[in-house]
């Protein structure tokens, strides 16, 4: 299992540590969820995980549904155009 897949799983089960969850890790986790789920399910799962993560980090105001929706939508659109084949290749091609 890749680091991005592990991050996605930890985001889903509420065990992801906010430390080290960089922009690159955000993109990779989103890619993994979009690879496994349709865009609406991935969005709901990702948003739920981020809300838990920001609460646990003591910064619940950092979660934005609007930004999350835009972020997931953009990644889904790029995935439809760039058939990278893996989260690592996608993140490298879409920094």
mmCIF file of C-alpha atoms in Angstrom:
data_model
loop_
_atom_site.group_PDB
_atom_site.id
_atom_site.type_symbol
_atom_site.label_atom_id
_atom_site.label_comp_id
_atom_site.label_asym_id
_atom_site.label_seq_id
_atom_site.Cartn_x
_atom_site.Cartn_y
_atom_site.Cartn_z
ATOM 1 C CA UNK A 1 0.000 0.000 0.000
ATOM 2 C CA UNK A 2 1.390 3.420 -0.948
ATOM 3 C CA UNK A 3 1.899 6.271 1.507
ATOM 4 C CA UNK A 4 -0.973 8.122 -0.185
ATOM 5 C CA UNK A 5 -3.267 5.114 0.187
ATOM 6 C CA UNK A 6 -2.319 4.867 3.872
ATOM 7 C CA UNK A 7 -3.015 8.588 4.318
ATOM 8 C CA UNK A 8 -6.425 8.193 2.665
ATOM 9 C CA UNK A 9 -7.283 5.268 4.956
ATOM 10 C CA UNK A 10 -6.124 7.166 8.039
ATOM 11 C CA UNK A 11 -8.152 10.200 6.933
ATOM 12 C CA UNK A 12 -11.229 7.978 6.616
ATOM 13 C CA UNK A 13 -10.842 6.282 9.971
ATOM 14 C CA UNK A 14 -9.944 9.470 11.841
ATOM 15 C CA UNK A 15 -6.407 8.464 12.776
ATOM 16 C CA UNK A 16 -4.477 10.741 10.394
ATOM 17 C CA UNK A 17 -2.064 13.045 12.189
ATOM 18 C CA UNK A 18 -2.202 16.681 11.089
ATOM 19 C CA UNK A 19 1.585 16.885 11.389
ATOM 20 C CA UNK A 20 3.120 16.234 8.006
ATOM 21 C CA UNK A 21 -0.185 16.317 6.115
ATOM 22 C CA UNK A 22 1.274 18.558 3.442
ATOM 23 C CA UNK A 23 -0.334 19.853 0.267
ATOM 24 C CA UNK A 24 1.251 16.921 -1.583
ATOM 25 C CA UNK A 25 -0.307 14.501 0.929
ATOM 26 C CA UNK A 26 -3.698 16.230 0.549
ATOM 27 C CA UNK A 27 -3.546 15.757 -3.235
ATOM 28 C CA UNK A 28 -2.413 12.129 -2.982
ATOM 29 C CA UNK A 29 -5.122 11.216 -0.475
ATOM 30 C CA UNK A 30 -7.761 12.906 -2.639
ATOM 31 C CA UNK A 31 -6.492 10.992 -5.687
ATOM 32 C CA UNK A 32 -6.794 7.700 -3.803
ATOM 33 C CA UNK A 33 -10.371 8.435 -2.724
ATOM 34 C CA UNK A 34 -11.356 9.528 -6.232
ATOM 35 C CA UNK A 35 -9.775 6.378 -7.664
ATOM 36 C CA UNK A 36 -11.975 4.227 -5.419
ATOM 37 C CA UNK A 37 -15.220 6.224 -5.320
ATOM 38 C CA UNK A 38 -17.335 8.387 -7.584
ATOM 39 C CA UNK A 39 -16.739 12.112 -7.168
ATOM 40 C CA UNK A 40 -19.691 12.735 -4.838
ATOM 41 C CA UNK A 41 -18.825 9.888 -2.477
ATOM 42 C CA UNK A 42 -15.132 10.861 -2.522
ATOM 43 C CA UNK A 43 -16.069 14.455 -1.729
ATOM 44 C CA UNK A 44 -18.233 13.431 1.221
ATOM 45 C CA UNK A 45 -15.587 11.069 2.599
ATOM 46 C CA UNK A 46 -12.754 13.566 2.134
ATOM 47 C CA UNK A 47 -14.740 16.417 3.706
ATOM 48 C CA UNK A 48 -15.752 14.269 6.669
ATOM 49 C CA UNK A 49 -12.138 13.242 7.221
ATOM 50 C CA UNK A 50 -10.846 16.803 6.966
ATOM 51 C CA UNK A 51 -13.437 18.067 9.459
ATOM 52 C CA UNK A 52 -12.310 15.428 11.956
ATOM 53 C CA UNK A 53 -8.660 16.239 11.269
ATOM 54 C CA UNK A 54 -9.073 19.992 11.744
ATOM 55 C CA UNK A 55 -11.083 19.483 14.948
ATOM 56 C CA UNK A 56 -8.447 17.149 16.351
ATOM 57 C CA UNK A 57 -5.769 19.701 15.449
ATOM 58 C CA UNK A 58 -7.704 22.384 17.326
ATOM 59 C CA UNK A 59 -8.326 24.469 14.190
ATOM 60 C CA UNK A 60 -11.859 23.590 13.058
ATOM 61 C CA UNK A 61 -12.175 26.973 11.328
ATOM 62 C CA UNK A 62 -9.523 25.886 8.800
ATOM 63 C CA UNK A 63 -12.022 23.506 7.184
ATOM 64 C CA UNK A 64 -13.848 25.048 4.234
ATOM 65 C CA UNK A 65 -16.543 23.093 2.422
ATOM 66 C CA UNK A 66 -16.241 25.434 -0.564
ATOM 67 C CA UNK A 67 -12.484 24.981 -0.889
ATOM 68 C CA UNK A 68 -12.800 21.220 -0.376
ATOM 69 C CA UNK A 69 -15.461 20.959 -3.089
ATOM 70 C CA UNK A 70 -13.298 22.976 -5.496
ATOM 71 C CA UNK A 71 -10.184 20.956 -4.619
ATOM 72 C CA UNK A 72 -11.855 17.578 -5.182
ATOM 73 C CA UNK A 73 -13.519 18.822 -8.380
ATOM 74 C CA UNK A 74 -10.223 20.056 -9.795
ATOM 75 C CA UNK A 75 -8.418 16.817 -8.984
ATOM 76 C CA UNK A 76 -11.249 14.756 -10.510
ATOM 77 C CA UNK A 77 -11.103 16.863 -13.689
ATOM 78 C CA UNK A 78 -7.333 16.458 -13.914
ATOM 79 C CA UNK A 79 -7.628 12.713 -13.330
ATOM 80 C CA UNK A 80 -10.050 12.482 -16.256
ATOM 81 C CA UNK A 81 -7.471 14.192 -18.503
ATOM 82 C CA UNK A 82 -4.194 12.819 -17.132
ATOM 83 C CA UNK A 83 -4.328 9.056 -16.885
ATOM 84 C CA UNK A 84 -1.284 8.892 -14.604
ATOM 85 C CA UNK A 85 -1.945 5.438 -13.207
ATOM 86 C CA UNK A 86 -0.887 6.124 -9.613
ATOM 87 C CA UNK A 87 -1.200 8.756 -6.933
ATOM 88 C CA UNK A 88 2.557 9.298 -6.945
ATOM 89 C CA UNK A 89 2.627 9.913 -10.712
ATOM 90 C CA UNK A 90 -0.428 12.184 -10.459
ATOM 91 C CA UNK A 91 1.026 14.285 -7.640
ATOM 92 C CA UNK A 92 4.311 14.609 -9.508
ATOM 93 C CA UNK A 93 2.498 15.712 -12.680
ATOM 94 C CA UNK A 94 0.146 18.047 -10.759
ATOM 95 C CA UNK A 95 2.146 19.677 -7.964
#
